[in-house]
């Protein structure tokens, strides 16, 4: 990305178009711009999550994720360009394995709740899924490298795991879903 922003209010988007990194103009409603916007929103939500207390290792991981999401957005802004490398995906895989191994196995569904940090991690998880869907839709319309889609898929999984990690700070736990069906099934099992 050779150009740096020197002026924010250019008024060139007043006509409903925006410029891509290759200097082409596209409608702001295009699938590419939608995907770029969802990735930008995800990065902003991670920035909000970083305002919360968390272990230093989780903080460093999320800062790295922010940089990689910026790379992903840059890649999306230039059709055919590759900026997000497969090594970034390997970092997520390693973090997933490390953090998931320390958590108790899930027996029930959990709610996107608990501490404020955990709840914000769940927001990041859902926005990552939306960004992934936007990249998939873009990939159905025009060529897109596979690493962005895979990265967002894995990042959503990681945000779920990190929400569980963040809920356990200071002795907390997940917030479990109280399923009527599951409760009835458990009650029925005791009657036999």
Coordinates of N, CA and C in Angstrom, one line a residue:
X1 N 0.9 -1.2 0.0 CA 0.0 0.0 0.0 C 0.9 1.2 0.0
X2 N 1.1 1.8 -1.2 CA 2.0 2.9 -1.3 C 1.5 4.2 -0.8
X3 N 0.2 4.4 -0.9 CA -0.4 5.7 -0.5 C -0.6 5.7 1.0
X4 N -0.4 6.8 1.6 CA -0.7 7.1 3.0 C -1.8 8.2 3.0
X5 N -2.7 8.1 3.9 CA -3.7 9.1 4.0 C -3.1 10.4 4.5
X6 N -3.3 11.5 3.8 CA -2.9 12.8 4.2 C -4.1 13.7 4.5
X7 N -5.3 13.2 4.0 CA -6.5 14.0 4.1 C -7.6 13.0 4.3
X8 N -8.4 13.2 5.4 CA -9.5 12.3 5.7 C -10.8 12.6 4.9
X9 N -11.2 13.8 5.0 CA -12.5 14.3 4.3 C -12.2 14.7 2.9
X10 N -12.2 13.7 2.0 CA -11.9 14.0 0.6 C -13.1 14.4 -0.2
X11 N -14.3 14.0 0.3 CA -15.6 14.1 -0.4 C -15.7 13.3 -1.7
X12 N -14.7 12.5 -2.0 CA -14.8 11.7 -3.2 C -15.9 10.5 -3.0
X13 N -16.2 10.2 -1.8 CA -17.2 9.2 -1.6 C -18.6 9.7 -1.5
X14 N -18.8 10.9 -1.7 CA -20.2 11.5 -1.6 C -21.1 10.9 -2.7
X15 N -20.5 10.4 -3.7 CA -21.3 9.8 -4.8 C -21.7 8.3 -4.6
X16 N -21.3 7.8 -3.4 CA -21.7 6.4 -3.1 C -20.6 5.4 -3.5
X17 N -19.4 5.9 -3.9 CA -18.4 5.0 -4.3 C -17.2 5.2 -3.3
X18 N -16.3 4.2 -3.4 CA -15.1 4.3 -2.6 C -13.9 3.8 -3.4
X19 N -12.7 4.3 -3.1 CA -11.5 3.9 -3.8 C -10.9 2.6 -3.2
X20 N -10.5 1.7 -4.0 CA -9.7 0.5 -3.5 C -8.3 0.8 -3.6
X21 N -7.5 -0.1 -3.0 CA -6.0 0.1 -3.0 C -5.3 0.2 -4.3
X22 N -6.0 -0.3 -5.4 CA -5.5 -0.3 -6.7 C -6.0 0.9 -7.5
X23 N -6.6 1.9 -6.8 CA -7.1 3.1 -7.4 C -8.4 3.0 -8.2
X24 N -9.0 1.8 -8.2 CA -10.3 1.7 -8.9 C -11.4 2.1 -7.9
X25 N -12.5 2.6 -8.4 CA -13.6 3.0 -7.6 C -14.7 2.0 -7.7
X26 N -15.3 1.7 -6.6 CA -16.4 0.7 -6.6 C -17.6 1.2 -5.7
X27 N -18.8 0.7 -5.9 CA -19.9 1.2 -5.1 C -19.6 0.7 -3.6
X28 N -20.0 1.6 -2.7 CA -19.8 1.3 -1.3 C -20.7 0.0 -0.9
X29 N -21.6 -0.3 -1.7 CA -22.4 -1.5 -1.4 C -21.8 -2.8 -2.0
X30 N -20.7 -2.8 -2.6 CA -20.1 -3.9 -3.2 C -19.7 -5.0 -2.2
X31 N -19.6 -6.2 -2.6 CA -19.3 -7.3 -1.7 C -17.9 -7.1 -1.1
X32 N -17.0 -6.6 -1.9 CA -15.6 -6.3 -1.4 C -15.6 -5.3 -0.3
X33 N -16.3 -4.2 -0.5 CA -16.4 -3.2 0.5 C -17.1 -3.7 1.8
X34 N -18.1 -4.5 1.6 CA -18.8 -5.1 2.8 C -17.8 -6.0 3.6
X35 N -17.0 -6.8 2.9 CA -16.0 -7.6 3.6 C -15.0 -6.8 4.3
X36 N -14.5 -5.7 3.6 CA -13.5 -4.8 4.2 C -14.1 -4.2 5.5
X37 N -15.3 -3.7 5.4 CA -16.0 -3.1 6.5 C -16.2 -4.0 7.7
X38 N -16.5 -5.3 7.4 CA -16.7 -6.2 8.5 C -15.4 -6.5 9.2
X39 N -14.3 -6.6 8.4 CA -13.0 -6.9 9.0 C -12.6 -5.7 9.8
X40 N -12.9 -4.5 9.3 CA -12.5 -3.3 10.1 C -13.3 -3.2 11.4
X41 N -14.6 -3.6 11.3 CA -15.4 -3.6 12.5 C -14.9 -4.6 13.5
X42 N -14.5 -5.7 13.1 CA -13.9 -6.8 14.0 C -12.7 -6.2 14.6
X43 N -11.8 -5.6 13.9 CA -10.6 -5.0 14.4 C -10.9 -4.0 15.5
X44 N -11.9 -3.2 15.3 CA -12.3 -2.2 16.2 C -12.9 -2.8 17.5
X45 N -13.6 -3.9 17.4 CA -14.1 -4.6 18.6 C -13.0 -5.2 19.4
X46 N -12.0 -5.7 18.7 CA -10.8 -6.3 19.4 C -10.1 -5.1 20.1
X47 N -10.0 -4.0 19.5 CA -9.5 -2.8 20.2 C -10.2 -2.5 21.5
X48 N -11.5 -2.6 21.4 CA -12.3 -2.4 22.6 C -12.1 -3.4 23.7
X49 N -12.0 -4.7 23.2 CA -11.6 -5.8 24.2 C -10.3 -5.5 24.8
X50 N -9.3 -5.0 24.1 CA -8.0 -4.7 24.7 C -8.0 -3.7 25.8
X51 N -9.1 -3.0 26.0 CA -9.3 -2.0 27.1 C -9.5 -2.7 28.4
X52 N -9.8 -4.0 28.4 CA -10.2 -4.8 29.5 C -8.9 -5.5 30.1
X53 N -9.0 -5.8 31.4 CA -7.9 -6.5 32.0 C -7.8 -7.9 31.4
X54 N -6.6 -8.4 31.2 CA -6.4 -9.8 30.7 C -4.9 -10.2 30.9
X55 N -4.6 -11.4 30.8 CA -3.3 -11.9 30.9 C -2.4 -11.3 29.7
X56 N -1.1 -11.0 30.1 CA -0.2 -10.4 29.1 C -0.1 -11.2 27.8
X57 N -0.1 -12.5 27.9 CA 0.0 -13.4 26.7 C -1.3 -13.2 25.8
X58 N -2.4 -13.1 26.4 CA -3.7 -12.9 25.6 C -3.6 -11.5 25.0
X59 N -3.2 -10.5 25.7 CA -3.1 -9.2 25.2 C -2.1 -9.1 24.0
X60 N -1.0 -9.7 24.1 CA 0.0 -9.7 23.0 C -0.6 -10.5 21.8
X61 N -1.3 -11.6 22.0 CA -1.9 -12.3 20.9 C -2.9 -11.4 20.2
X62 N -3.8 -10.7 20.9 CA -4.8 -9.9 20.3 C -4.2 -8.7 19.6
X63 N -3.1 -8.1 20.1 CA -2.5 -7.1 19.3 C -1.9 -7.6 18.0
X64 N -1.4 -8.8 18.0 CA -0.9 -9.4 16.8 C -2.1 -9.7 15.8
X65 N -3.2 -10.1 16.4 CA -4.4 -10.3 15.5 C -4.8 -9.0 14.9
X66 N -4.8 -7.9 15.6 CA -5.1 -6.6 15.1 C -4.3 -6.3 13.8
X67 N -3.0 -6.5 14.0 CA -2.1 -6.3 12.8 C -2.4 -7.2 11.6
X68 N -2.7 -8.4 11.9 CA -3.0 -9.4 10.8 C -4.4 -9.0 10.2
X69 N -5.3 -8.5 11.0 CA -6.6 -8.1 10.4 C -6.4 -6.9 9.5
X70 N -5.5 -6.0 9.9 CA -5.1 -4.9 9.0 C -4.5 -5.4 7.7
X71 N -3.7 -6.4 7.8 CA -3.2 -7.0 6.6 C -4.3 -7.6 5.8
X72 N -5.2 -8.3 6.4 CA -6.4 -8.9 5.7 C -7.2 -7.8 5.0
X73 N -7.5 -6.7 5.7 CA -8.2 -5.6 5.1 C -7.4 -5.0 3.9
X74 N -6.1 -4.9 4.0 CA -5.3 -4.4 2.9 C -5.4 -5.4 1.7
X75 N -5.4 -6.7 2.0 CA -5.5 -7.7 0.9 C -6.8 -7.5 0.2
X76 N -7.9 -7.4 1.0 CA -9.2 -7.3 0.4 C -9.3 -6.0 -0.4
X77 N -8.6 -5.0 -0.1 CA -8.7 -3.7 -0.8 C -8.0 -3.6 -2.1
X78 N -7.2 -4.7 -2.4 CA -6.5 -4.7 -3.7 C -6.8 -6.1 -4.3
X79 N -7.7 -6.1 -5.2 CA -8.0 -7.4 -5.8 C -6.8 -8.1 -6.4
X80 N -6.7 -9.4 -6.0 CA -5.6 -10.3 -6.5 C -4.3 -10.2 -5.7
X81 N -4.2 -9.3 -4.7 CA -3.1 -9.1 -3.9 C -3.1 -10.0 -2.7
X82 N -1.9 -10.5 -2.3 CA -1.9 -11.4 -1.1 C -1.0 -10.7 0.0
X83 N -1.6 -10.4 1.1 CA -0.9 -9.8 2.2 C -0.9 -10.6 3.5
X84 N -2.0 -11.3 3.7 CA -2.2 -12.2 4.9 C -1.5 -13.5 4.6
X85 N -0.5 -13.9 5.3 CA 0.3 -15.1 5.0 C -0.2 -16.3 5.8
X86 N 0.0 -17.5 5.3 CA -0.5 -18.7 6.0 C 0.2 -18.8 7.4
X87 N 1.3 -18.2 7.6 CA 2.0 -18.2 8.9 C 1.1 -17.6 10.0
X88 N 0.3 -16.6 9.6 CA -0.7 -16.0 10.6 C -1.7 -17.0 11.0
X89 N -2.1 -17.8 10.1 CA -3.1 -18.9 10.5 C -2.5 -19.9 11.5
X90 N -1.2 -20.2 11.3 CA -0.5 -21.1 12.2 C -0.4 -20.5 13.6
X91 N -0.3 -19.2 13.7 CA -0.3 -18.5 15.1 C -1.6 -18.8 15.7
X92 N -2.7 -18.6 15.0 CA -4.0 -18.9 15.6 C -4.2 -20.3 16.0
X93 N -3.7 -21.2 15.2 CA -3.8 -22.7 15.5 C -3.1 -23.0 16.8
X94 N -1.9 -22.4 16.9 CA -1.1 -22.6 18.1 C -1.8 -22.1 19.3
X95 N -2.3 -20.9 19.2 CA -3.0 -20.2 20.4 C -4.2 -21.0 20.7
X96 N -5.0 -21.5 19.7 CA -6.2 -22.3 20.0 C -5.8 -23.5 20.8
X97 N -4.8 -24.3 20.4 CA -4.4 -25.5 21.1 C -3.9 -25.2 22.5
X98 N -3.1 -24.1 22.6 CA -2.6 -23.8 24.0 C -3.7 -23.4 24.9
X99 N -4.6 -22.6 24.5 CA -5.6 -22.1 25.5 C -6.7 -23.1 25.7
X100 N -7.1 -23.8 24.6 CA -8.2 -24.8 24.8 C -7.7 -26.0 25.7
X101 N -6.5 -26.4 25.6 CA -6.0 -27.5 26.4 C -6.1 -27.1 27.9
X102 N -6.1 -25.9 28.3 CA -6.2 -25.5 29.7 C -7.6 -25.4 30.2
X103 N -8.6 -25.5 29.3 CA -10.0 -25.3 29.7 C -10.6 -26.6 30.0
X104 N -11.6 -26.7 30.9 CA -12.4 -27.9 31.1 C -13.2 -28.1 29.8
X105 N -13.5 -29.4 29.6 CA -14.3 -29.8 28.4 C -15.7 -29.2 28.6
X106 N -16.3 -28.8 27.5 CA -17.7 -28.3 27.6 C -18.7 -29.5 27.6
X107 N -19.6 -29.4 28.5 CA -20.7 -30.4 28.7 C -22.0 -29.8 28.2
X108 N -22.1 -28.5 28.2 CA -23.3 -27.8 27.8 C -23.0 -26.6 27.0
X109 N -24.0 -26.0 26.3 CA -23.8 -24.7 25.6 C -23.6 -23.6 26.6
X110 N -22.8 -22.6 26.2 CA -22.6 -21.5 27.1 C -23.2 -20.2 26.4
X111 N -23.6 -19.3 27.3 CA -24.1 -18.0 26.8 C -23.0 -17.0 26.5
X112 N -23.2 -16.1 25.6 CA -22.2 -15.0 25.4 C -22.3 -14.0 26.6
X113 N -21.8 -14.4 27.7 CA -22.0 -13.6 28.9 C -20.8 -13.8 29.9
X114 N -21.0 -13.3 31.1 CA -19.9 -13.4 32.1 C -19.3 -12.1 32.4
X115 N -18.0 -12.0 32.4 CA -17.3 -10.8 32.6 C -17.5 -9.9 31.4
X116 N -17.3 -8.6 31.5 CA -17.3 -7.7 30.4 C -16.3 -8.1 29.3
X117 N -15.1 -8.5 29.7 CA -14.1 -8.9 28.7 C -14.6 -10.1 28.0
X118 N -15.1 -11.1 28.7 CA -15.6 -12.3 28.0 C -16.8 -12.0 27.0
X119 N -17.7 -11.2 27.5 CA -18.8 -10.8 26.6 C -18.3 -10.1 25.4
X120 N -17.3 -9.2 25.5 CA -16.8 -8.5 24.4 C -16.0 -9.5 23.5
X121 N -15.4 -10.5 24.0 CA -14.8 -11.5 23.2 C -15.8 -12.3 22.4
X122 N -17.0 -12.5 22.9 CA -18.1 -13.1 22.2 C -18.6 -12.2 21.1
X123 N -18.6 -10.9 21.3 CA -19.0 -9.9 20.3 C -18.0 -10.1 19.1
X124 N -16.7 -10.1 19.5 CA -15.6 -10.3 18.5 C -15.9 -11.6 17.7
X125 N -16.2 -12.7 18.4 CA -16.5 -14.0 17.8 C -17.6 -13.8 16.7
X126 N -18.7 -13.2 17.1 CA -19.8 -13.1 16.1 C -19.5 -12.2 15.0
X127 N -18.8 -11.1 15.2 CA -18.4 -10.2 14.1 C -17.4 -10.9 13.2
X128 N -16.5 -11.8 13.8 CA -15.6 -12.6 12.9 C -16.4 -13.5 12.0
X129 N -17.4 -14.1 12.5 CA -18.3 -15.0 11.7 C -18.9 -14.2 10.6
X130 N -19.4 -13.0 10.9 CA -20.0 -12.2 9.8 C -19.0 -11.8 8.8
X131 N -17.8 -11.4 9.2 CA -16.7 -11.1 8.3 C -16.4 -12.3 7.4
X132 N -16.4 -13.5 8.0 CA -16.1 -14.7 7.3 C -17.2 -14.9 6.2
X133 N -18.4 -14.7 6.6 CA -19.5 -14.9 5.6 C -19.4 -13.9 4.5
X134 N -18.9 -12.6 4.8 CA -18.7 -11.6 3.7 C -17.6 -12.0 2.8
X135 N -16.5 -12.6 3.4 CA -15.4 -13.0 2.5 C -15.8 -14.2 1.7
X136 N -16.6 -15.1 2.2 CA -17.1 -16.2 1.4 C -18.0 -15.7 0.3
X137 N -18.9 -14.8 0.6 CA -19.8 -14.2 -0.5 C -18.9 -13.6 -1.6
X138 N -17.9 -12.8 -1.2 CA -17.0 -12.2 -2.1 C -16.3 -13.2 -3.0
X139 N -15.8 -14.3 -2.3 CA -15.2 -15.4 -3.0 C -16.0 -16.1 -4.0
X140 N -17.3 -16.1 -3.8 CA -18.3 -16.7 -4.8 C -18.5 -15.8 -6.0
X141 N -18.2 -14.5 -5.9 CA -18.4 -13.6 -7.0 C -17.1 -13.3 -7.7
X142 N -15.9 -13.3 -7.1 CA -14.7 -13.1 -7.7 C -13.5 -13.8 -6.9
X143 N -12.4 -13.9 -7.6 CA -11.3 -14.7 -6.9 C -10.8 -14.0 -5.6
X144 N -10.7 -14.8 -4.6 CA -10.1 -14.3 -3.3 C -9.2 -15.5 -2.8
X145 N -8.1 -15.1 -2.3 CA -7.2 -16.2 -1.7 C -7.9 -16.8 -0.5
X146 N -7.5 -18.1 -0.2 CA -8.2 -18.8 0.8 C -7.8 -18.5 2.2
X147 N -6.6 -17.9 2.4 CA -6.1 -17.6 3.8 C -7.1 -16.6 4.5
X148 N -7.6 -15.6 3.9 CA -8.5 -14.7 4.7 C -9.7 -15.4 5.2
X149 N -10.3 -16.3 4.4 CA -11.5 -17.0 4.9 C -11.1 -18.0 6.0
X150 N -10.0 -18.7 5.9 CA -9.6 -19.6 6.9 C -9.2 -18.9 8.2
X151 N -8.5 -17.7 8.0 CA -8.1 -16.9 9.2 C -9.3 -16.5 10.0
X152 N -10.3 -16.0 9.3 CA -11.5 -15.5 10.0 C -12.3 -16.7 10.7
X153 N -12.3 -17.8 10.1 CA -13.0 -19.0 10.6 C -12.2 -19.4 11.9
X154 N -10.9 -19.4 11.9 CA -10.1 -19.8 13.0 C -10.2 -18.8 14.1
X155 N -10.2 -17.5 13.7 CA -10.2 -16.4 14.7 C -11.5 -16.5 15.5
X156 N -12.6 -16.8 14.8 CA -13.9 -16.9 15.5 C -13.8 -18.0 16.6
X157 N -13.2 -19.1 16.2 CA -13.0 -20.2 17.2 C -12.2 -19.7 18.4
X158 N -11.1 -19.0 18.0 CA -10.2 -18.5 19.1 C -10.9 -17.6 20.0
X159 N -11.7 -16.7 19.5 CA -12.4 -15.7 20.3 C -13.4 -16.4 21.3
X160 N -14.0 -17.5 20.8 CA -14.8 -18.3 21.7 C -14.0 -18.9 22.9
X161 N -12.8 -19.4 22.6 CA -12.0 -20.0 23.6 C -11.4 -18.9 24.5
X162 N -11.1 -17.7 23.9 CA -10.6 -16.7 24.8 C -11.7 -16.1 25.7
X163 N -12.9 -16.1 25.2 CA -14.0 -15.7 26.1 C -14.1 -16.6 27.3
X164 N -13.9 -17.9 27.1 CA -13.9 -18.8 28.2 C -12.7 -18.6 29.2
X165 N -11.5 -18.3 28.6 CA -10.3 -18.0 29.4 C -10.6 -16.7 30.2
X166 N -11.1 -15.7 29.6 CA -11.4 -14.4 30.3 C -12.4 -14.6 31.3
X167 N -13.4 -15.4 31.2 CA -14.4 -15.7 32.2 C -13.8 -16.3 33.4
X168 N -12.7 -17.0 33.3 CA -12.0 -17.7 34.4 C -11.0 -16.8 35.2
X169 N -10.8 -15.6 34.7 CA -9.9 -14.7 35.5 C -10.6 -14.5 36.9
X170 N -9.8 -14.5 37.9 CA -10.3 -14.2 39.3 C -11.3 -15.3 39.7
X171 N -11.2 -16.5 39.2 CA -12.1 -17.6 39.7 C -13.4 -17.7 39.1
X172 N -13.7 -17.0 38.0 CA -15.0 -17.0 37.4 C -15.2 -18.3 36.6
X173 N -16.3 -18.4 35.9 CA -16.7 -19.6 35.1 C -17.5 -19.1 33.9
X174 N -17.8 -20.1 33.0 CA -18.7 -19.8 31.9 C -20.1 -19.7 32.4
X175 N -21.0 -19.0 31.6 CA -22.4 -18.9 32.0 C -23.1 -19.9 31.1
X176 N -23.7 -20.9 31.7 CA -24.3 -22.0 31.0 C -25.8 -21.8 30.6
X177 N -26.1 -22.2 29.4 CA -27.5 -22.1 28.9 C -28.4 -23.1 29.7
X178 N -29.5 -22.6 30.2 CA -30.5 -23.4 30.9 C -31.5 -23.9 29.9
X179 N -31.2 -25.0 29.2 CA -32.1 -25.6 28.2 C -33.2 -26.3 28.8
X180 N -34.4 -26.0 28.5 CA -35.6 -26.7 29.0 C -35.6 -28.1 28.5
X181 N -35.2 -28.3 27.3 CA -35.2 -29.7 26.8 C -34.1 -30.5 27.5
X182 N -32.9 -30.0 27.7 CA -31.9 -30.7 28.4 C -32.3 -30.9 29.9
X183 N -32.9 -30.0 30.5 CA -33.4 -30.1 31.9 C -34.4 -31.2 32.0
X184 N -35.3 -31.3 31.0 CA -36.4 -32.3 31.0 C -35.7 -33.7 30.8
X185 N -34.8 -33.7 29.9 CA -34.1 -35.0 29.6 C -33.3 -35.5 30.8
X186 N -32.7 -34.6 31.6 CA -32.0 -35.0 32.8 C -32.9 -35.4 33.9
X187 N -34.1 -34.8 34.0 CA -35.1 -35.2 35.0 C -35.7 -36.5 34.6
X188 N -35.9 -36.8 33.3 CA -36.4 -38.1 32.8 C -35.4 -39.2 33.1
X189 N -34.1 -38.9 33.0 CA -33.1 -39.9 33.2 C -33.2 -40.5 34.7
X190 N -33.5 -39.6 35.6 CA -33.6 -40.0 37.0 C -34.8 -40.8 37.3
X191 N -35.8 -40.7 36.5 CA -37.1 -41.4 36.8 C -37.0 -42.9 36.4
X192 N -36.0 -43.3 35.6 CA -36.0 -44.6 35.1 C -35.6 -45.7 36.1

